[in-house]
């Protein structure tokens, strides 16, 4: 067998193959004997039919089969010989073959693009960490205070005010359809469901009734009544006011392991700082990828892009279905969808390939121990899940790949030239 | 005159060659197996084979094959009876019909 291997461009390899007559004859004989051993002709027991009869009857079929097999075998061997990493099945062309004579063909194989890229250490980056200000801590503390508020009946049967919590019975009528609800809890002035509804409660005393008409906004949760007019009849049952606890050391003790209010503040500050740090780290990862993409330029194999685009489109459609959104026909058109997602697929593939290339150069891998550790920390005590993740190869591959990407990114951050900058607000950049 | 006359009389006598495992084995004795018309004798068969294939026939054996019983719904039926002829030809000669198949 003659096999010429030619690198057409970064992501395409062409094989030119010639297979000699002798090899084809031997293969034909082998295939014929295999057919002979199992074929069942009328008048003969299985495998007992005479050779010349089988040969004449199955000639065409056997030849087709061996040509196909020889082609795929030749491609497989070429791939092994030249150490090629294909990403798609070979596209075979120019098949020259006639009745057990010489066979020649060309095969075009798309391969993983070769990446020559070394300049990934000491990437200059600016890490923006959002400063935690005293106001942020105060806001958190206030929220805590709200959460720990106690409800008290209002004194002297005074009318409802903003900030009160009312327990009401109400009826509403939309298009002759009446609905009613009892013992409904409404926090006045929190803008939860219908702001106008809450406003209408202001000034009502316990035991009083009120009837009013409201226009339900178009984007209301319940589509049956959205955009229509509703007539409400409300009866105030109880009215309570919130009593906020004083922020002092006593409050701190209620929170748990804290002694003084300053300790609580410190804990809040640390939590916020950790969140900001994490966010900054995420942004940094996006920036690294953007940087790598801008500096490492190479072309991608078409089939790979197509496949990835198809996956993204599918995910998009799945997402739409899950959200119960039905977009117009022209959006769902396959072509326009592909056009829309192709750039995204390309950047995703490119970044993955670059990261994998770096992993290979730096010998970064995810070991089985690390994977197991991840399982046991994530599904502690859930034997079913643990077993599932231990035994499912597919899940393992997916997760280890994810972990690998994470590891490479961390490696890149560790080796990057990072300037930390404290800012009051994060400047959002477009991140792939 | 019998009905097996005329230009193509031989093809009215010899109906088809038979390919089975047993017929295949008989080839080692230079014997070929055919289905023939039900009412012909060995002389007519010898004549017909010599006419069609241009070979010298040394021996003809025949046997009547009774048709198999078949049932269609409630009714009993029968596949037709037929005659089988084992024709041996002179050593060194071949009937090409079987070779290229």
Short mmCIF file of C-alpha atoms in Angstrom, two decimals:
data_model
loop_
_atom_site.label_atom_id
_atom_site.label_comp_id
_atom_site.label_asym_id
_atom_site.label_seq_id
_atom_site.Cartn_x
_atom_site.Cartn_y
_atom_site.Cartn_z
CA UNK A 1 0.00 0.00 0.00
CA UNK A 2 1.29 3.43 -0.94
CA UNK A 3 0.23 6.32 1.21
CA UNK A 4 1.19 9.91 0.73
CA UNK A 5 0.34 12.35 3.45
CA UNK A 6 0.10 16.03 2.76
CA UNK A 7 -0.80 18.81 5.18
CA UNK A 8 -3.04 21.05 3.16
CA UNK A 9 -3.38 23.73 5.78
CA UNK A 10 -3.52 24.04 9.51
CA UNK A 11 -6.55 21.82 9.87
CA UNK A 12 -6.68 19.63 6.79
CA UNK A 13 -4.64 16.59 5.79
CA UNK A 14 -4.90 14.82 2.47
CA UNK A 15 -4.02 11.17 1.93
CA UNK A 16 -3.26 9.82 -1.51
CA UNK A 17 -3.54 6.05 -1.35
CA UNK A 18 -2.83 3.30 -3.88
CA UNK A 19 -3.59 -0.30 -2.99
CA UNK A 20 -2.02 -3.00 -5.15
CA UNK A 21 -3.83 -5.75 -7.02
CA UNK A 22 -2.21 -8.50 -4.94
CA UNK A 23 -3.52 -7.08 -1.72
CA UNK A 24 -7.00 -6.76 -3.14
CA UNK A 25 -6.96 -10.36 -4.40
CA UNK A 26 -5.90 -11.67 -1.00
CA UNK A 27 -8.60 -9.58 0.64
CA UNK A 28 -11.19 -10.80 -1.85
CA UNK A 29 -10.30 -14.42 -1.14
CA UNK A 30 -10.56 -13.87 2.57
CA UNK A 31 -13.90 -12.13 2.28
CA UNK A 32 -15.24 -14.82 -0.07
CA UNK A 33 -14.28 -17.56 2.35
CA UNK A 34 -16.04 -15.70 5.12
CA UNK A 35 -19.20 -15.50 3.02
CA UNK A 36 -18.83 -19.14 2.03
CA UNK A 37 -18.78 -20.24 5.64
CA UNK A 38 -22.16 -18.77 6.46
CA UNK A 39 -24.16 -18.36 3.27
CA UNK A 40 -27.33 -20.38 2.79
CA UNK A 41 -28.40 -21.17 -0.80
CA UNK A 42 -31.48 -23.21 -1.74
CA UNK A 43 -30.51 -26.87 -2.07
CA UNK A 44 -27.51 -26.52 0.22
CA UNK A 45 -27.04 -26.56 3.97
CA UNK A 46 -25.63 -23.38 5.43
CA UNK A 47 -21.95 -23.06 4.56
CA UNK A 48 -21.99 -26.03 2.17
CA UNK A 49 -22.59 -24.19 -1.08
CA UNK A 50 -19.86 -24.65 -3.72
CA UNK A 51 -17.37 -21.84 -4.03
CA UNK A 52 -17.93 -21.02 -7.68
CA UNK A 53 -21.64 -20.57 -7.14
CA UNK A 54 -21.14 -18.25 -4.17
CA UNK A 55 -18.43 -16.33 -6.01
CA UNK A 56 -20.61 -15.68 -9.03
CA UNK A 57 -23.60 -14.75 -6.96
CA UNK A 58 -21.90 -12.43 -4.47
CA UNK A 59 -19.11 -11.04 -6.59
CA UNK A 60 -20.45 -7.49 -6.76
CA UNK A 61 -21.36 -7.31 -3.13
CA UNK A 62 -18.06 -8.65 -1.90
CA UNK A 63 -16.12 -6.24 -4.02
CA UNK A 64 -18.09 -3.27 -2.77
CA UNK A 65 -17.49 -4.41 0.73
CA UNK A 66 -13.76 -4.88 0.41
CA UNK A 67 -13.32 -1.52 -1.26
CA UNK A 68 -15.09 0.14 1.62
CA UNK A 69 -13.13 -1.80 4.19
CA UNK A 70 -9.81 -1.21 2.51
CA UNK A 71 -10.47 2.51 2.33
CA UNK A 72 -11.36 2.84 5.98
CA UNK A 73 -8.45 0.62 7.01
CA UNK A 74 -6.02 2.63 4.92
CA UNK A 75 -7.27 5.85 6.48
CA UNK A 76 -6.99 4.42 9.97
CA UNK A 77 -3.47 3.24 9.29
CA UNK A 78 -2.46 6.58 7.81
CA UNK A 79 -3.85 8.37 10.83
CA UNK A 80 -1.80 6.12 13.09
CA UNK A 81 1.36 6.36 11.00
CA UNK A 82 1.42 10.11 10.72
CA UNK A 83 0.15 10.70 14.22
CA UNK A 84 -2.87 12.71 13.16
CA UNK A 85 -5.69 13.76 15.43
CA UNK A 86 -8.81 13.76 13.28
CA UNK A 87 -11.95 15.62 14.29
CA UNK A 88 -14.23 14.21 11.61
CA UNK A 89 -14.60 11.23 9.36
CA UNK A 90 -12.41 11.32 6.26
CA UNK A 91 -14.04 12.57 3.08
CA UNK A 92 -13.06 10.07 0.40
CA UNK A 93 -12.89 11.17 -3.20
CA UNK A 94 -11.54 10.10 -6.61
CA UNK A 95 -12.06 6.40 -6.06
CA UNK A 96 -10.47 4.54 -8.97
CA UNK A 97 -11.34 0.89 -8.99
CA UNK A 98 -12.36 -1.68 -11.54
CA UNK A 99 -13.02 -5.33 -10.92
CA UNK A 100 -10.28 -6.46 -8.56
CA UNK A 101 -7.61 -4.31 -10.11
CA UNK A 102 -5.60 -1.58 -8.40
CA UNK A 103 -7.50 0.70 -6.07
CA UNK A 104 -6.57 4.34 -5.63
CA UNK A 105 -8.31 7.18 -3.84
CA UNK A 106 -7.78 10.42 -1.97
CA UNK A 107 -9.09 11.18 1.47
CA UNK A 108 -9.44 14.57 3.05
CA UNK A 109 -9.29 14.54 6.81
CA UNK A 110 -9.97 17.45 9.08
CA UNK A 111 -7.63 17.48 12.04
CA UNK A 112 -7.21 19.32 15.27
CA UNK A 113 -5.42 22.52 14.31
CA UNK A 114 -1.76 22.67 15.25
CA UNK A 115 -1.16 25.53 17.58
CA UNK A 116 2.25 27.11 17.99
CA UNK A 117 1.83 29.34 20.96
CA UNK A 118 4.21 29.81 23.85
CA UNK A 119 3.63 33.30 24.98
CA UNK A 120 1.07 32.63 27.65
CA UNK A 121 3.06 33.40 30.78
CA UNK A 122 3.17 36.81 32.39
CA UNK A 123 0.07 38.11 30.66
CA UNK A 124 -0.31 41.72 31.80
CA UNK A 125 -3.70 42.05 33.44
CA UNK A 126 -5.50 44.50 35.60
CA UNK A 127 -7.55 42.94 38.30
CA UNK A 128 -10.36 45.14 39.47
CA UNK A 129 -11.53 44.43 42.96
CA UNK A 130 -14.54 46.32 44.18
CA UNK A 131 -13.90 47.99 47.47
CA UNK A 132 -16.23 47.20 50.32
CA UNK A 133 -17.53 50.47 51.67
CA UNK A 134 -19.08 51.15 55.02
CA UNK A 135 -22.43 51.80 53.34
CA UNK A 136 -22.45 48.29 51.90
CA UNK A 137 -21.92 46.82 55.34
CA UNK A 138 -24.62 49.05 56.77
CA UNK A 139 -27.05 47.98 54.05
CA UNK A 140 -26.40 44.33 54.81
CA UNK A 141 -26.88 45.00 58.50
CA UNK A 142 -30.17 46.74 57.81
CA UNK A 143 -31.38 43.80 55.82
CA UNK A 144 -30.50 41.54 58.72
CA UNK A 145 -32.44 43.88 60.98
CA UNK A 146 -35.46 43.67 58.70
CA UNK A 147 -35.27 39.91 58.70
CA UNK A 148 -35.26 39.82 62.47
CA UNK A 149 -38.11 42.29 62.88
CA UNK A 150 -41.07 41.28 65.07
CA UNK A 151 -44.69 41.99 64.19
CA UNK A 152 -46.90 43.79 66.72
CA UNK A 153 -50.56 44.79 66.54
CA UNK A 154 -50.92 48.51 65.89
CA UNK A 155 -51.96 50.68 68.80
CA UNK A 156 -55.24 52.56 69.04
CA UNK A 157 -56.62 51.05 65.84
CA UNK A 158 -54.81 53.67 63.77
CA UNK A 159 -55.14 53.65 59.98
CA UNK A 160 -52.63 51.67 57.90
CA UNK A 161 -49.39 53.32 56.93
CA UNK A 162 -46.51 52.50 54.68
CA UNK A 163 -44.33 49.79 56.22
CA UNK A 164 -47.20 48.06 57.97
CA UNK A 165 -48.13 44.47 57.46
CA UNK A 166 -51.79 43.89 56.79
CA UNK A 167 -53.80 40.69 56.88
CA UNK A 168 -56.74 41.08 54.53
CA UNK A 169 -59.56 39.14 52.91
CA UNK A 170 -60.26 40.22 49.39
CA UNK A 171 -62.40 39.47 46.41
CA UNK A 172 -61.74 40.54 42.89
CA UNK A 173 -63.81 40.48 39.76
CA UNK A 174 -62.47 40.35 36.22
CA UNK A 175 -64.88 39.93 33.29
CA UNK A 176 -67.67 38.53 35.50
CA UNK A 177 -65.31 35.99 37.03
CA UNK A 178 -65.10 36.31 40.79
CA UNK A 179 -62.19 35.07 42.85
CA UNK A 180 -61.61 35.45 46.55
CA UNK A 181 -58.79 34.96 48.97
CA UNK A 182 -58.72 34.99 52.76
CA UNK A 183 -56.01 35.77 55.26
CA UNK A 184 -53.65 37.18 52.70
CA UNK A 185 -50.49 38.81 54.02
CA UNK A 186 -49.66 42.14 52.42
CA UNK A 187 -46.62 44.20 53.25
CA UNK A 188 -47.57 47.75 52.40
CA UNK A 189 -44.98 49.71 50.48
CA UNK A 190 -42.73 46.82 49.48
CA UNK A 191 -43.94 46.78 45.91
CA UNK A 192 -44.38 43.03 45.83
CA UNK A 193 -47.36 42.10 43.68
CA UNK A 194 -49.42 45.12 42.72
CA UNK A 195 -48.11 48.46 44.00
CA UNK A 196 -51.48 50.16 43.46
CA UNK A 197 -53.20 47.48 45.49
CA UNK A 198 -50.93 48.21 48.43
CA UNK A 199 -51.43 51.94 48.06
CA UNK A 200 -55.18 51.47 48.26
CA UNK A 201 -54.79 49.82 51.65
CA UNK A 202 -53.19 52.88 53.18
CA UNK A 203 -55.58 54.64 55.53
CA UNK A 204 -57.74 51.60 56.17
CA UNK A 205 -58.48 50.61 59.76
CA UNK A 206 -59.01 47.10 61.09
CA UNK A 207 -62.54 45.89 60.26
CA UNK A 208 -63.07 48.42 57.48
CA UNK A 209 -63.98 47.55 53.89
CA UNK A 210 -62.97 49.22 50.65
CA UNK A 211 -63.89 48.69 47.03
CA UNK A 212 -61.72 49.97 44.17
CA UNK A 213 -60.92 49.25 40.54
CA UNK A 214 -57.42 48.68 39.23
CA UNK A 215 -55.94 48.18 35.79
CA UNK A 216 -53.80 45.06 35.95
CA UNK A 217 -50.52 45.68 34.10
CA UNK A 218 -49.84 43.82 30.83
CA UNK A 219 -46.91 41.86 32.22
CA UNK A 220 -48.68 40.50 35.30
CA UNK A 221 -47.73 36.94 36.40
CA UNK A 222 -51.20 35.56 35.83
CA UNK A 223 -51.83 35.85 32.09
CA UNK A 224 -55.61 35.33 32.51
CA UNK A 225 -56.10 38.71 34.07
CA UNK A 226 -53.14 40.66 32.71
CA UNK A 227 -54.10 43.86 30.93
CA UNK A 228 -57.67 43.86 32.22
CA UNK A 229 -59.56 45.87 34.79
CA UNK A 230 -60.23 44.24 38.11
CA UNK A 231 -62.61 45.33 40.85
CA UNK A 232 -61.35 44.58 44.32
CA UNK A 233 -63.28 44.42 47.56
CA UNK A 234 -60.93 44.34 50.51
CA UNK A 235 -61.63 43.75 54.17
CA UNK A 236 -58.90 44.59 56.64
CA UNK A 237 -58.62 41.84 59.21
CA UNK A 238 -55.53 42.66 61.16
CA UNK A 239 -52.93 45.34 60.96
CA UNK A 240 -49.46 44.87 62.35
CA UNK A 241 -46.46 47.05 62.48
CA UNK A 242 -42.87 46.00 62.28
CA UNK A 243 -40.70 46.41 65.32
CA UNK A 244 -37.06 46.51 64.33
CA UNK A 245 -34.56 45.24 66.87
CA UNK A 246 -31.96 47.71 68.03
CA UNK A 247 -28.53 47.19 66.56
CA UNK A 248 -26.42 46.50 69.59
CA UNK A 249 -24.44 43.70 71.19
CA UNK A 250 -27.66 41.96 72.17
CA UNK A 251 -28.60 41.76 68.50
CA UNK A 252 -25.14 40.38 67.74
CA UNK A 253 -25.63 37.56 70.24
CA UNK A 254 -28.93 36.67 68.57
CA UNK A 255 -27.06 36.21 65.32
CA UNK A 256 -25.04 33.28 66.65
CA UNK A 257 -21.43 33.08 67.58
CA UNK A 258 -20.82 36.82 67.80
CA UNK A 259 -20.21 38.75 71.01
CA UNK A 260 -20.31 42.36 69.86
CA UNK A 261 -21.89 44.24 67.01
CA UNK A 262 -18.44 45.10 65.65
CA UNK A 263 -17.76 41.40 65.19
CA UNK A 264 -20.91 41.07 63.12
CA UNK A 265 -19.88 44.02 60.98
CA UNK A 266 -16.45 42.50 60.50
CA UNK A 267 -17.98 39.19 59.40
CA UNK A 268 -20.26 40.95 56.93
CA UNK A 269 -17.31 42.89 55.55
CA UNK A 270 -15.28 39.72 55.10
CA UNK A 271 -18.15 37.97 53.34
CA UNK A 272 -18.58 40.86 50.95
CA UNK A 273 -14.87 41.01 50.28
CA UNK A 274 -14.82 37.31 49.45
CA UNK A 275 -17.71 37.75 47.02
CA UNK A 276 -16.00 40.68 45.33
CA UNK A 277 -12.73 38.78 45.11
CA UNK A 278 -14.47 35.83 43.50
CA UNK A 279 -16.20 38.08 41.02
CA UNK A 280 -12.91 39.75 40.18
CA UNK A 281 -11.34 36.33 39.62
CA UNK A 282 -14.13 35.35 37.23
CA UNK A 283 -13.71 38.56 35.27
CA UNK A 284 -9.97 37.91 35.18
CA UNK A 285 -10.52 34.49 33.63
CA UNK A 286 -12.66 36.02 30.92
CA UNK A 287 -9.97 38.61 30.28
CA UNK A 288 -7.30 35.94 29.97
CA UNK A 289 -9.34 34.07 27.40
CA UNK A 290 -9.94 37.27 25.45
CA UNK A 291 -6.24 38.01 25.53
CA UNK A 292 -5.28 34.53 24.34
CA UNK A 293 -7.85 34.67 21.56
CA UNK A 294 -6.60 37.99 20.33
CA UNK A 295 -2.98 36.88 20.18
CA UNK A 296 -3.26 33.29 18.99
CA UNK A 297 -4.71 33.20 15.52
CA UNK A 298 -5.44 29.97 13.68
CA UNK A 299 -8.18 28.52 11.52
CA UNK A 300 -10.69 25.96 12.71
CA UNK A 301 -11.87 22.79 10.97
CA UNK A 302 -15.27 23.43 9.41
CA UNK A 303 -17.01 20.30 10.66
CA UNK A 304 -16.00 21.04 14.22
CA UNK A 305 -17.46 24.54 14.00
CA UNK A 306 -20.61 23.14 12.45
CA UNK A 307 -20.99 20.58 15.18
CA UNK A 308 -20.45 23.10 17.95
CA UNK A 309 -22.85 25.55 16.30
CA UNK A 310 -25.48 22.84 16.09
CA UNK A 311 -25.05 22.11 19.78
CA UNK A 312 -25.41 25.77 20.70
CA UNK A 313 -28.52 26.10 18.52
CA UNK A 314 -30.04 23.07 20.15
CA UNK A 315 -29.34 24.44 23.59
CA UNK A 316 -30.90 27.73 22.59
CA UNK A 317 -34.06 26.05 21.31
CA UNK A 318 -34.20 23.88 24.40
CA UNK A 319 -33.89 26.97 26.55
CA UNK A 320 -36.70 28.67 24.65
CA UNK A 321 -38.93 25.65 25.07
CA UNK A 322 -38.18 25.45 28.76
CA UNK A 323 -39.18 29.11 29.06
CA UNK A 324 -42.31 28.51 27.00
CA UNK A 325 -41.30 31.16 24.52
CA UNK A 326 -42.37 30.76 20.95
CA UNK A 327 -40.29 33.07 18.76
CA UNK A 328 -41.27 33.95 15.17
CA UNK A 329 -40.51 31.46 12.40
CA UNK A 330 -37.63 33.39 10.90
CA UNK A 331 -35.68 33.30 14.15
CA UNK A 332 -36.01 29.55 14.40
CA UNK A 333 -34.93 29.12 10.81
CA UNK A 334 -31.92 26.80 10.85
CA UNK A 335 -29.80 29.02 8.67
CA UNK A 336 -30.31 32.20 10.61
CA UNK A 337 -29.76 30.34 13.87
CA UNK A 338 -26.50 28.95 12.58
CA UNK A 339 -25.41 32.36 11.44
CA UNK A 340 -26.19 33.73 14.81
CA UNK A 341 -24.31 31.13 16.79
CA UNK A 342 -21.33 30.49 14.55
CA UNK A 343 -19.11 33.26 15.95
CA UNK A 344 -19.92 32.10 19.45
CA UNK A 345 -19.08 28.51 18.57
CA UNK A 346 -15.82 29.61 17.01
CA UNK A 347 -14.63 31.57 20.02
CA UNK A 348 -15.64 28.74 22.32
CA UNK A 349 -13.75 26.15 20.28
CA UNK A 350 -10.73 28.35 19.87
CA UNK A 351 -10.46 29.09 23.55
CA UNK A 352 -10.87 25.40 24.38
CA UNK A 353 -8.20 24.39 21.89
CA UNK A 354 -5.76 26.99 23.15
CA UNK A 355 -6.33 25.97 26.74
CA UNK A 356 -5.88 22.30 25.86
CA UNK A 357 -2.70 23.17 24.04
CA UNK A 358 -1.38 24.92 27.10
CA UNK A 359 -2.39 21.99 29.29
CA UNK A 360 -0.40 19.68 27.06
CA UNK A 361 2.68 21.89 27.13
CA UNK A 362 2.53 22.37 30.86
CA UNK A 363 1.56 18.81 31.66
CA UNK A 364 -1.55 19.88 33.51
CA UNK A 365 -3.89 16.99 34.08
CA UNK A 366 -6.73 16.07 36.39
CA UNK A 367 -5.99 12.84 38.22
CA UNK A 368 -8.50 10.24 39.32
CA UNK A 369 -7.86 11.21 42.93
CA UNK A 370 -8.86 14.78 42.26
CA UNK A 371 -12.01 13.63 40.56
CA UNK A 372 -12.89 11.34 43.45
CA UNK A 373 -12.20 14.11 45.90
CA UNK A 374 -14.60 16.33 44.00
CA UNK A 375 -17.29 13.66 44.11
CA UNK A 376 -16.93 13.03 47.80
CA UNK A 377 -16.96 16.69 48.75
CA UNK A 378 -19.92 17.48 46.52
CA UNK A 379 -22.17 14.51 47.20
CA UNK A 380 -21.24 13.73 50.75
CA UNK A 381 -23.58 11.07 52.06
CA UNK A 382 -25.46 10.64 48.81
CA UNK A 383 -24.43 7.10 47.98
CA UNK A 384 -26.51 6.91 44.81
CA UNK A 385 -24.98 10.03 43.30
CA UNK A 386 -21.47 8.95 44.30
CA UNK A 387 -21.91 5.57 42.66
CA UNK A 388 -23.40 7.22 39.57
CA UNK A 389 -20.48 9.58 39.15
CA UNK A 390 -17.88 6.90 39.91
CA UNK A 391 -19.20 4.50 37.30
CA UNK A 392 -20.42 6.76 34.52
CA UNK A 393 -17.49 7.27 32.15
CA UNK A 394 -19.27 9.98 30.20
CA UNK A 395 -20.00 12.06 33.28
CA UNK A 396 -16.45 11.56 34.43
CA UNK A 397 -15.00 12.77 31.16
CA UNK A 398 -17.20 15.82 31.16
CA UNK A 399 -16.40 16.76 34.72
CA UNK A 400 -12.68 16.12 34.47
CA UNK A 401 -12.57 18.27 31.36
CA UNK A 402 -14.35 21.02 33.22
CA UNK A 403 -11.92 20.67 36.11
CA UNK A 404 -9.00 20.72 33.71
CA UNK A 405 -10.11 23.99 32.14
CA UNK A 406 -10.51 25.47 35.59
CA UNK A 407 -7.02 24.29 36.51
CA UNK A 408 -5.42 25.75 33.42
CA UNK A 409 -7.12 29.08 33.99
CA UNK A 410 -5.88 29.12 37.56
CA UNK A 411 -2.42 28.25 36.31
CA UNK A 412 -2.57 31.14 33.88
CA UNK A 413 -3.71 33.53 36.59
CA UNK A 414 -0.91 32.35 38.88
CA UNK A 415 1.58 33.01 36.12
CA UNK A 416 0.10 36.25 34.92
CA UNK A 417 1.42 39.71 35.58
CA UNK A 418 -1.45 41.04 37.64
CA UNK A 419 -1.90 44.56 38.89
CA UNK A 420 -4.55 44.85 41.54
CA UNK A 421 -6.67 47.95 41.37
CA UNK A 422 -9.25 48.91 43.94
CA UNK A 423 -12.32 50.43 42.32
CA UNK A 424 -15.65 51.55 43.60
CA UNK A 425 -17.53 49.90 40.80
CA UNK A 426 -16.73 47.12 38.37
CA UNK A 427 -16.29 48.24 34.78
CA UNK A 428 -18.13 45.60 32.84
CA UNK A 429 -16.44 44.47 29.66
CA UNK A 430 -17.81 42.18 27.02
CA UNK A 431 -16.53 38.73 27.92
CA UNK A 432 -16.82 35.71 25.69
CA UNK B 1 -45.07 -39.35 -33.44
CA UNK B 2 -44.48 -38.24 -30.01
CA UNK B 3 -44.96 -34.67 -28.91
CA UNK B 4 -41.17 -34.27 -28.42
CA UNK B 5 -40.36 -33.44 -32.02
CA UNK B 6 -39.40 -30.37 -33.98
CA UNK B 7 -36.48 -27.97 -33.70
CA UNK B 8 -36.47 -27.50 -29.97
CA UNK B 9 -37.56 -30.97 -28.97
CA UNK B 10 -34.60 -31.34 -26.58
CA UNK B 11 -35.64 -28.29 -24.55
CA UNK B 12 -39.08 -29.75 -24.06
CA UNK B 13 -37.50 -32.85 -22.55
CA UNK B 14 -34.84 -31.24 -20.35
CA UNK B 15 -36.55 -28.72 -18.06
CA UNK B 16 -33.82 -27.41 -15.78
CA UNK B 17 -30.55 -28.40 -14.17
CA UNK B 18 -30.65 -29.12 -10.47
CA UNK B 19 -28.19 -27.53 -8.06
CA UNK B 20 -28.15 -29.17 -4.70
CA UNK B 21 -25.49 -30.45 -2.41
CA UNK B 22 -26.05 -33.98 -3.64
CA UNK B 23 -25.96 -32.97 -7.31
CA UNK B 24 -22.78 -31.09 -6.56
CA UNK B 25 -21.20 -34.24 -5.07
CA UNK B 26 -22.19 -36.30 -8.11
CA UNK B 27 -20.11 -34.00 -10.31
CA UNK B 28 -17.04 -35.94 -9.14
CA UNK B 29 -18.43 -38.91 -11.13
CA UNK B 30 -19.06 -36.66 -14.14
CA UNK B 31 -22.78 -37.02 -13.46
CA UNK B 32 -25.20 -34.17 -13.93
CA UNK B 33 -28.72 -33.93 -12.55
CA UNK B 34 -31.74 -32.50 -14.39
CA UNK B 35 -35.45 -32.25 -14.05
CA UNK B 36 -36.99 -33.80 -17.16
CA UNK B 37 -40.46 -34.22 -18.62
CA UNK B 38 -42.56 -36.75 -16.77
CA UNK B 39 -43.24 -39.08 -19.69
CA UNK B 40 -39.89 -39.41 -21.43
CA UNK B 41 -37.63 -42.45 -21.39
CA UNK B 42 -33.91 -42.77 -20.90
CA UNK B 43 -33.27 -42.90 -24.65
CA UNK B 44 -35.02 -39.61 -25.22
CA UNK B 45 -33.07 -38.00 -22.35
CA UNK B 46 -29.75 -39.28 -23.73
CA UNK B 47 -30.69 -37.90 -27.12
CA UNK B 48 -31.69 -34.52 -25.77
CA UNK B 49 -28.54 -34.02 -23.66
CA UNK B 50 -26.33 -34.95 -26.60
CA UNK B 51 -28.28 -32.52 -28.77
CA UNK B 52 -28.12 -29.60 -26.38
CA UNK B 53 -24.58 -29.84 -24.96
CA UNK B 54 -22.78 -31.79 -27.67
CA UNK B 55 -21.37 -34.35 -25.27
CA UNK B 56 -21.40 -38.16 -25.25
CA UNK B 57 -23.72 -39.66 -22.67
CA UNK B 58 -22.60 -42.95 -21.16
CA UNK B 59 -25.39 -43.63 -18.69
CA UNK B 60 -28.82 -42.30 -17.74
CA UNK B 61 -30.58 -43.07 -14.49
CA UNK B 62 -34.04 -41.76 -13.76
CA UNK B 63 -36.35 -41.64 -10.82
CA UNK B 64 -39.89 -40.42 -10.37
CA UNK B 65 -40.28 -37.90 -7.60
CA UNK B 66 -43.71 -37.84 -6.02
CA UNK B 67 -45.05 -34.41 -5.28
CA UNK B 68 -45.26 -33.26 -1.69
CA UNK B 69 -48.57 -33.12 0.14
CA UNK B 70 -49.69 -29.57 0.84
CA UNK B 71 -52.76 -28.36 2.61
CA UNK B 72 -54.61 -25.22 1.58
CA UNK B 73 -57.03 -24.45 4.41
CA UNK B 74 -59.08 -27.61 4.86
CA UNK B 75 -58.32 -29.02 1.45
CA UNK B 76 -55.50 -31.45 0.86
CA UNK B 77 -53.45 -30.72 -2.23
CA UNK B 78 -50.26 -31.90 -3.80
CA UNK B 79 -47.30 -30.38 -5.61
CA UNK B 80 -46.83 -31.97 -9.02
CA UNK B 81 -44.89 -35.21 -9.49
CA UNK B 82 -41.75 -34.86 -11.55
CA UNK B 83 -38.99 -36.90 -13.06
CA UNK B 84 -35.34 -36.59 -12.17
CA UNK B 85 -32.54 -37.74 -14.47
CA UNK B 86 -28.94 -38.40 -13.47
CA UNK B 87 -26.91 -38.20 -16.64
CA UNK B 88 -23.32 -39.47 -16.74
CA UNK B 89 -21.22 -38.27 -19.62
CA UNK B 90 -17.95 -39.50 -21.07
CA UNK B 91 -14.79 -38.95 -19.03
CA UNK B 92 -12.97 -35.73 -19.92
CA UNK B 93 -16.09 -33.95 -21.15
CA UNK B 94 -17.78 -31.09 -19.37
CA UNK B 95 -21.21 -29.49 -19.48
CA UNK B 96 -20.32 -25.79 -19.29
CA UNK B 97 -23.62 -24.84 -17.70
CA UNK B 98 -22.30 -25.65 -14.26
CA UNK B 99 -18.86 -24.11 -14.47
CA UNK B 100 -19.67 -20.48 -14.83
CA UNK B 101 -22.49 -20.43 -12.37
#
